[in-house]
């Protein structure tokens, strides 16, 4: 009854339409679950499909509301992720980089300062405006482009038709439930050049948004299934690291308490590439062979001339 009254109130007010839809969906889901003492739904089996999807959508909608209200969000640590800095030092980024789910643009700004051209997109117009402002204040506005786009409909966005040598996904894939993740991957594949690489950072602890996650080892197997050879991917590297989240924590060391403004969460870094098509590989082999023969001919010609002299 409370949910019905809340929905009616929000509908009459004509505001927070997203929240209204969320409450209606919650009412439908709770009606499908066994009731327990007190009249509340039984969420003991909280990993059922509909509850997981509801949890994911609920958190995304709440994030939209937090964006609009100017409140802090979990991944805004106001600096690049340490795992990203390590990846850049290892030379994992090539050419123009696409930052999928760029948020407030700190990762893109870091790469721009390192000399890369970066294009970022996010579902939130508010986040895109903040990213543009931070890039301007950092002096890399000319090296960064930011757009609002839906990660599940990139073919209808301004990014359609563009190609990138590297795609960075810093905690974007994990915003979708496992079945929707395939749709997301299908959307970014056309944007990646043949032979290009996807650098993925995915947080591996459970939360409101990651109720489907079962830890680092489980995530390794899950990513191996998502980016398998049958799907046209080749995983080059998978590394355990940390991801900083904007969640204050208290650390106790030998009885001494210290306050930390961010929490390091377990994270998996994966690098996967889209191998060249067989026809392209054959062309490269033929070209390499022709160059080798040409070089051999030139060498023999020069050697013959030197002998005559």
Short mmCIF file of C-alpha atoms in Angstrom, two decimals:
data_model
loop_
_atom_site.label_atom_id
_atom_site.label_comp_id
_atom_site.label_asym_id
_atom_site.label_seq_id
_atom_site.Cartn_x
_atom_site.Cartn_y
_atom_site.Cartn_z
CA UNK A 1 0.00 0.00 0.00
CA UNK A 2 2.83 2.37 0.82
CA UNK A 3 4.41 1.70 -2.59
CA UNK A 4 1.07 2.37 -4.33
CA UNK A 5 0.59 5.63 -2.40
CA UNK A 6 4.16 6.70 -3.22
CA UNK A 7 3.68 5.99 -6.91
CA UNK A 8 0.38 7.87 -6.95
CA UNK A 9 1.96 10.84 -5.20
CA UNK A 10 4.92 10.97 -7.60
CA UNK A 11 2.65 10.58 -10.62
CA UNK A 12 0.46 13.45 -9.48
CA UNK A 13 3.47 15.63 -8.88
CA UNK A 14 4.78 14.78 -12.34
CA UNK A 15 8.38 14.61 -11.09
CA UNK A 16 10.98 11.87 -10.62
CA UNK A 17 9.48 9.69 -13.33
CA UNK A 18 12.42 7.30 -13.11
CA UNK A 19 11.84 6.76 -9.40
CA UNK A 20 8.14 6.24 -10.03
CA UNK A 21 8.89 3.47 -12.55
CA UNK A 22 11.32 1.96 -10.07
CA UNK A 23 8.70 1.77 -7.35
CA UNK A 24 6.19 0.20 -9.72
CA UNK A 25 8.73 -2.44 -10.71
CA UNK A 26 9.51 -3.10 -7.05
CA UNK A 27 5.81 -3.62 -6.38
CA UNK A 28 5.64 -6.19 -9.21
CA UNK A 29 8.75 -8.06 -8.04
CA UNK A 30 7.69 -8.27 -4.41
CA UNK A 31 4.37 -9.68 -5.53
CA UNK A 32 6.23 -12.59 -7.15
CA UNK A 33 8.14 -13.56 -4.02
CA UNK A 34 6.96 -15.66 -1.12
CA UNK A 35 5.77 -13.60 1.83
CA UNK A 36 7.20 -14.23 5.28
CA UNK A 37 6.13 -13.24 8.78
CA UNK A 38 5.44 -9.51 8.91
CA UNK A 39 4.20 -9.30 5.33
CA UNK A 40 7.59 -8.52 3.73
CA UNK A 41 8.98 -10.39 0.68
CA UNK A 42 11.49 -13.15 1.26
CA UNK A 43 14.83 -11.89 -0.06
CA UNK A 44 16.79 -14.79 1.42
CA UNK A 45 17.17 -15.97 -2.18
CA UNK A 46 18.27 -12.53 -3.28
CA UNK A 47 20.22 -13.83 -6.24
CA UNK A 48 17.12 -14.66 -8.25
CA UNK A 49 17.17 -13.09 -11.70
CA UNK A 50 14.46 -10.48 -11.25
CA UNK A 51 15.81 -9.21 -7.91
CA UNK A 52 19.33 -8.89 -9.36
CA UNK A 53 18.08 -6.94 -12.36
CA UNK A 54 15.94 -4.74 -10.15
CA UNK A 55 18.91 -4.03 -7.89
CA UNK A 56 21.05 -3.04 -10.88
CA UNK A 57 18.41 -0.76 -12.38
CA UNK A 58 17.59 0.73 -8.98
CA UNK A 59 21.20 1.66 -8.36
CA UNK A 60 21.59 3.18 -11.83
CA UNK A 61 18.49 5.30 -11.32
CA UNK A 62 19.71 6.44 -7.93
CA UNK A 63 23.02 7.38 -9.55
CA UNK A 64 21.15 9.49 -12.11
CA UNK A 65 19.41 11.28 -9.25
CA UNK A 66 22.73 11.77 -7.43
CA UNK A 67 24.29 13.19 -10.60
CA UNK A 68 21.41 15.64 -10.94
CA UNK A 69 21.58 16.68 -7.28
CA UNK A 70 25.34 17.22 -7.38
CA UNK A 71 26.07 14.61 -4.70
CA UNK A 72 29.22 12.50 -4.63
CA UNK A 73 29.35 9.15 -6.41
CA UNK A 74 31.42 6.06 -5.51
CA UNK A 75 33.99 6.24 -8.32
CA UNK A 76 34.74 9.98 -8.18
CA UNK A 77 38.09 9.93 -6.38
CA UNK A 78 39.23 13.07 -8.24
CA UNK A 79 42.31 11.37 -9.66
CA UNK A 80 43.13 8.57 -12.11
CA UNK A 81 42.86 5.01 -10.90
CA UNK A 82 46.26 3.52 -9.87
CA UNK A 83 45.51 0.48 -12.07
CA UNK A 84 45.14 2.84 -15.03
CA UNK A 85 48.47 4.52 -14.28
CA UNK A 86 50.14 1.09 -14.19
CA UNK A 87 48.52 0.14 -17.51
CA UNK A 88 49.78 3.33 -19.13
CA UNK A 89 53.32 2.73 -17.87
CA UNK A 90 53.19 -0.76 -19.38
CA UNK A 91 52.33 0.73 -22.78
CA UNK A 92 48.86 -0.82 -23.09
CA UNK A 93 47.35 2.24 -24.76
CA UNK A 94 47.81 2.94 -28.47
CA UNK A 95 46.47 5.63 -30.77
CA UNK A 96 43.19 7.38 -30.03
CA UNK A 97 41.58 6.04 -26.84
CA UNK A 98 37.85 5.66 -26.18
CA UNK A 99 36.90 5.98 -22.49
CA UNK A 100 33.63 4.05 -22.10
CA UNK A 101 31.55 5.34 -19.18
CA UNK A 102 34.02 8.18 -18.57
CA UNK A 103 32.19 9.63 -15.57
CA UNK A 104 33.81 12.93 -14.55
CA UNK A 105 36.73 12.38 -16.95
CA UNK A 106 39.67 11.96 -14.56
CA UNK A 107 41.03 8.89 -16.38
CA UNK A 108 40.65 10.57 -19.78
CA UNK A 109 42.39 13.70 -18.49
CA UNK A 110 45.29 11.61 -17.18
CA UNK A 111 45.76 9.94 -20.58
CA UNK A 112 45.50 13.30 -22.36
CA UNK A 113 48.31 14.64 -20.17
CA UNK A 114 50.38 11.66 -21.28
CA UNK A 115 49.95 12.69 -24.91
CA UNK A 116 46.96 10.59 -26.02
CA UNK A 117 43.89 11.79 -27.86
CA UNK A 118 40.90 10.66 -25.80
CA UNK A 119 37.19 10.46 -26.52
CA UNK A 120 34.87 9.75 -23.61
CA UNK A 121 31.15 9.09 -23.30
CA UNK A 122 28.76 8.70 -20.39
CA UNK A 123 25.01 8.16 -19.98
CA UNK A 124 24.76 11.27 -17.77
CA UNK A 125 24.71 14.72 -19.36
CA UNK A 126 25.68 16.16 -15.96
CA UNK A 127 28.78 13.96 -15.80
CA UNK A 128 29.79 14.95 -19.35
CA UNK A 129 29.58 18.65 -18.49
CA UNK A 130 31.70 18.13 -15.37
CA UNK A 131 34.25 16.16 -17.41
CA UNK A 132 34.49 18.99 -19.95
CA UNK A 133 34.98 21.50 -17.13
CA UNK A 134 37.72 19.42 -15.48
CA UNK A 135 39.51 18.98 -18.82
CA UNK A 136 39.36 22.73 -19.39
CA UNK A 137 40.79 23.44 -15.93
CA UNK A 138 43.53 20.84 -16.49
CA UNK A 139 44.59 22.44 -19.77
CA UNK A 140 43.84 19.41 -21.96
CA UNK A 141 40.52 20.53 -23.43
CA UNK A 142 41.88 20.24 -26.98
CA UNK A 143 42.99 16.63 -26.38
CA UNK A 144 39.67 15.41 -24.96
CA UNK A 145 36.19 15.01 -26.40
CA UNK A 146 33.22 14.12 -24.23
CA UNK A 147 29.76 13.06 -25.40
CA UNK A 148 26.54 11.86 -23.85
CA UNK A 149 25.69 8.41 -25.20
CA UNK A 150 23.86 5.25 -24.24
CA UNK A 151 26.31 2.33 -24.02
CA UNK A 152 23.59 -0.03 -25.27
CA UNK A 153 22.77 2.10 -28.34
CA UNK A 154 26.12 3.39 -29.54
CA UNK A 155 25.14 2.81 -33.18
CA UNK A 156 22.66 5.68 -32.77
CA UNK A 157 25.15 8.03 -31.13
CA UNK A 158 27.72 10.51 -32.43
CA UNK A 159 30.33 7.75 -32.05
CA UNK A 160 28.77 5.59 -34.77
CA UNK A 161 31.26 4.90 -37.54
CA UNK A 162 34.33 5.97 -35.57
CA UNK A 163 37.26 3.61 -34.86
CA UNK A 164 39.64 3.48 -31.92
CA UNK A 165 42.86 1.57 -31.35
CA UNK A 166 42.21 1.24 -27.62
CA UNK A 167 39.02 1.20 -25.55
CA UNK A 168 39.24 1.83 -21.81
CA UNK A 169 36.46 0.45 -19.63
CA UNK A 170 36.93 1.61 -16.05
CA UNK A 171 34.00 0.14 -14.07
CA UNK A 172 31.48 0.47 -16.91
CA UNK A 173 30.89 -3.20 -17.81
CA UNK A 174 30.01 -3.99 -14.19
CA UNK A 175 27.08 -1.55 -14.29
CA UNK A 176 25.14 -4.13 -16.31
CA UNK A 177 23.81 -7.50 -15.24
CA UNK A 178 25.59 -10.49 -16.83
CA UNK A 179 23.08 -10.98 -19.66
CA UNK A 180 23.06 -7.30 -20.58
CA UNK A 181 26.87 -7.28 -20.63
CA UNK A 182 26.82 -9.16 -23.94
CA UNK A 183 24.70 -6.37 -25.46
CA UNK A 184 27.19 -3.81 -24.18
CA UNK A 185 30.14 -5.69 -25.65
CA UNK A 186 28.37 -5.99 -29.02
CA UNK A 187 27.98 -2.19 -28.98
CA UNK A 188 31.67 -1.43 -28.43
CA UNK A 189 33.05 -4.04 -30.85
CA UNK A 190 32.28 -1.96 -34.01
CA UNK A 191 34.22 0.95 -32.48
CA UNK A 192 37.41 -1.08 -32.00
CA UNK A 193 39.88 -1.38 -34.86
CA UNK A 194 41.00 -4.84 -35.95
CA UNK A 195 43.97 -5.67 -33.76
CA UNK A 196 42.85 -3.06 -31.21
CA UNK A 197 42.74 -3.68 -27.46
CA UNK A 198 40.16 -3.37 -24.70
CA UNK A 199 41.62 -2.45 -21.30
CA UNK A 200 39.05 -3.41 -18.69
CA UNK A 201 38.96 -2.59 -14.97
CA UNK A 202 36.17 -4.37 -13.09
CA UNK A 203 35.59 -4.22 -9.32
CA UNK A 204 35.13 -7.69 -7.85
CA UNK A 205 33.35 -7.22 -4.53
CA UNK A 206 29.59 -7.31 -4.03
CA UNK A 207 27.55 -4.13 -3.72
CA UNK A 208 24.14 -2.78 -4.69
CA UNK A 209 25.34 -2.57 -8.27
CA UNK A 210 27.35 -5.81 -8.33
CA UNK A 211 25.04 -8.23 -6.53
CA UNK A 212 25.82 -10.80 -9.25
CA UNK A 213 29.58 -10.79 -8.54
CA UNK A 214 31.17 -13.66 -6.56
CA UNK A 215 34.73 -12.40 -6.12
CA UNK A 216 37.98 -12.33 -8.06
CA UNK A 217 38.19 -16.00 -9.00
CA UNK A 218 34.57 -16.08 -10.12
CA UNK A 219 35.11 -12.91 -12.17
CA UNK A 220 38.08 -14.48 -13.95
CA UNK A 221 35.91 -17.32 -15.19
CA UNK A 222 33.08 -14.94 -16.08
CA UNK A 223 35.36 -12.73 -18.20
CA UNK A 224 36.88 -15.77 -19.90
CA UNK A 225 33.36 -16.73 -21.01
CA UNK A 226 32.46 -13.19 -22.14
CA UNK A 227 35.67 -12.64 -24.11
CA UNK A 228 36.18 -16.14 -25.50
CA UNK A 229 37.79 -16.97 -28.84
CA UNK A 230 34.39 -17.96 -30.26
CA UNK A 231 33.29 -14.35 -29.74
CA UNK A 232 36.29 -13.04 -31.66
CA UNK A 233 38.44 -12.04 -28.66
CA UNK A 234 41.86 -13.04 -27.42
CA UNK A 235 42.66 -12.34 -23.76
CA UNK A 236 46.28 -11.25 -23.43
CA UNK A 237 46.49 -10.44 -19.75
CA UNK A 238 44.52 -10.74 -16.52
CA UNK A 239 45.86 -9.15 -13.34
CA UNK A 240 44.65 -8.73 -9.75
CA UNK A 241 44.83 -5.11 -8.64
CA UNK A 242 42.80 -2.52 -6.67
CA UNK A 243 40.17 0.06 -7.58
CA UNK A 244 39.73 3.16 -5.44
CA UNK A 245 36.15 3.99 -4.46
CA UNK A 246 34.92 7.22 -2.92
CA UNK A 247 33.84 5.50 0.29
CA UNK A 248 35.51 6.69 3.54
CA UNK A 249 37.01 3.99 5.73
CA UNK A 250 38.74 3.68 9.10
CA UNK A 251 42.01 1.73 9.12
CA UNK A 252 43.29 0.23 12.39
CA UNK A 253 47.01 -0.56 12.56
CA UNK A 254 48.47 -1.76 15.88
CA UNK A 255 45.60 -0.19 17.78
CA UNK A 256 45.96 3.17 16.02
CA UNK A 257 42.98 4.39 14.02
CA UNK A 258 43.46 6.40 10.86
CA UNK A 259 40.83 7.86 8.52
CA UNK A 260 41.09 7.13 4.81
CA UNK A 261 38.99 9.16 2.33
CA UNK A 262 38.84 6.28 -0.19
CA UNK A 263 38.47 2.50 -0.02
CA UNK A 264 40.69 0.18 -2.13
CA UNK A 265 38.44 -2.56 -3.50
CA UNK A 266 39.63 -5.79 -5.20
CA UNK A 267 39.77 -5.32 -8.94
CA UNK A 268 40.58 -7.38 -12.02
CA UNK A 269 42.43 -5.82 -14.94
CA UNK A 270 41.97 -7.56 -18.24
CA UNK A 271 43.47 -6.80 -21.65
CA UNK A 272 41.67 -8.39 -24.60
CA UNK A 273 42.31 -7.80 -28.31
CA UNK A 274 40.32 -8.30 -31.50
CA UNK A 275 42.72 -10.29 -33.69
CA UNK A 276 43.06 -9.36 -37.34
CA UNK A 277 40.82 -11.27 -39.74
CA UNK A 278 42.47 -14.15 -41.59
CA UNK A 279 42.38 -12.26 -44.87
CA UNK A 280 44.17 -9.33 -43.26
CA UNK A 281 46.70 -11.68 -41.68
CA UNK A 282 47.37 -13.28 -45.06
CA UNK A 283 47.89 -9.87 -46.63
CA UNK A 284 50.37 -8.98 -43.89
CA UNK A 285 52.26 -12.24 -44.38
CA UNK A 286 52.44 -11.69 -48.16
CA UNK A 287 53.58 -8.09 -47.67
CA UNK A 288 56.22 -9.14 -45.13
CA UNK A 289 57.48 -11.88 -47.47
CA UNK A 290 57.71 -9.44 -50.37
CA UNK A 291 59.67 -6.97 -48.24
CA UNK A 292 62.02 -9.74 -47.12
CA UNK A 293 62.67 -10.79 -50.74
CA UNK A 294 63.24 -7.18 -51.76
CA UNK A 295 65.67 -6.66 -48.92
CA UNK A 296 67.53 -9.86 -49.86
CA UNK A 297 67.77 -8.73 -53.49
CA UNK A 298 69.12 -5.32 -52.51
CA UNK A 299 71.65 -6.94 -50.20
CA UNK A 300 72.89 -9.34 -52.88
CA UNK A 301 73.10 -6.50 -55.43
CA UNK A 302 75.17 -4.34 -53.10
CA UNK A 303 77.37 -7.30 -52.21
CA UNK A 304 77.95 -8.04 -55.90
CA UNK A 305 78.94 -4.46 -56.61
CA UNK A 306 81.31 -4.45 -53.66
CA UNK A 307 82.95 -7.64 -55.01
CA UNK A 308 83.43 -6.10 -58.46
CA UNK A 309 85.17 -3.12 -56.95
#
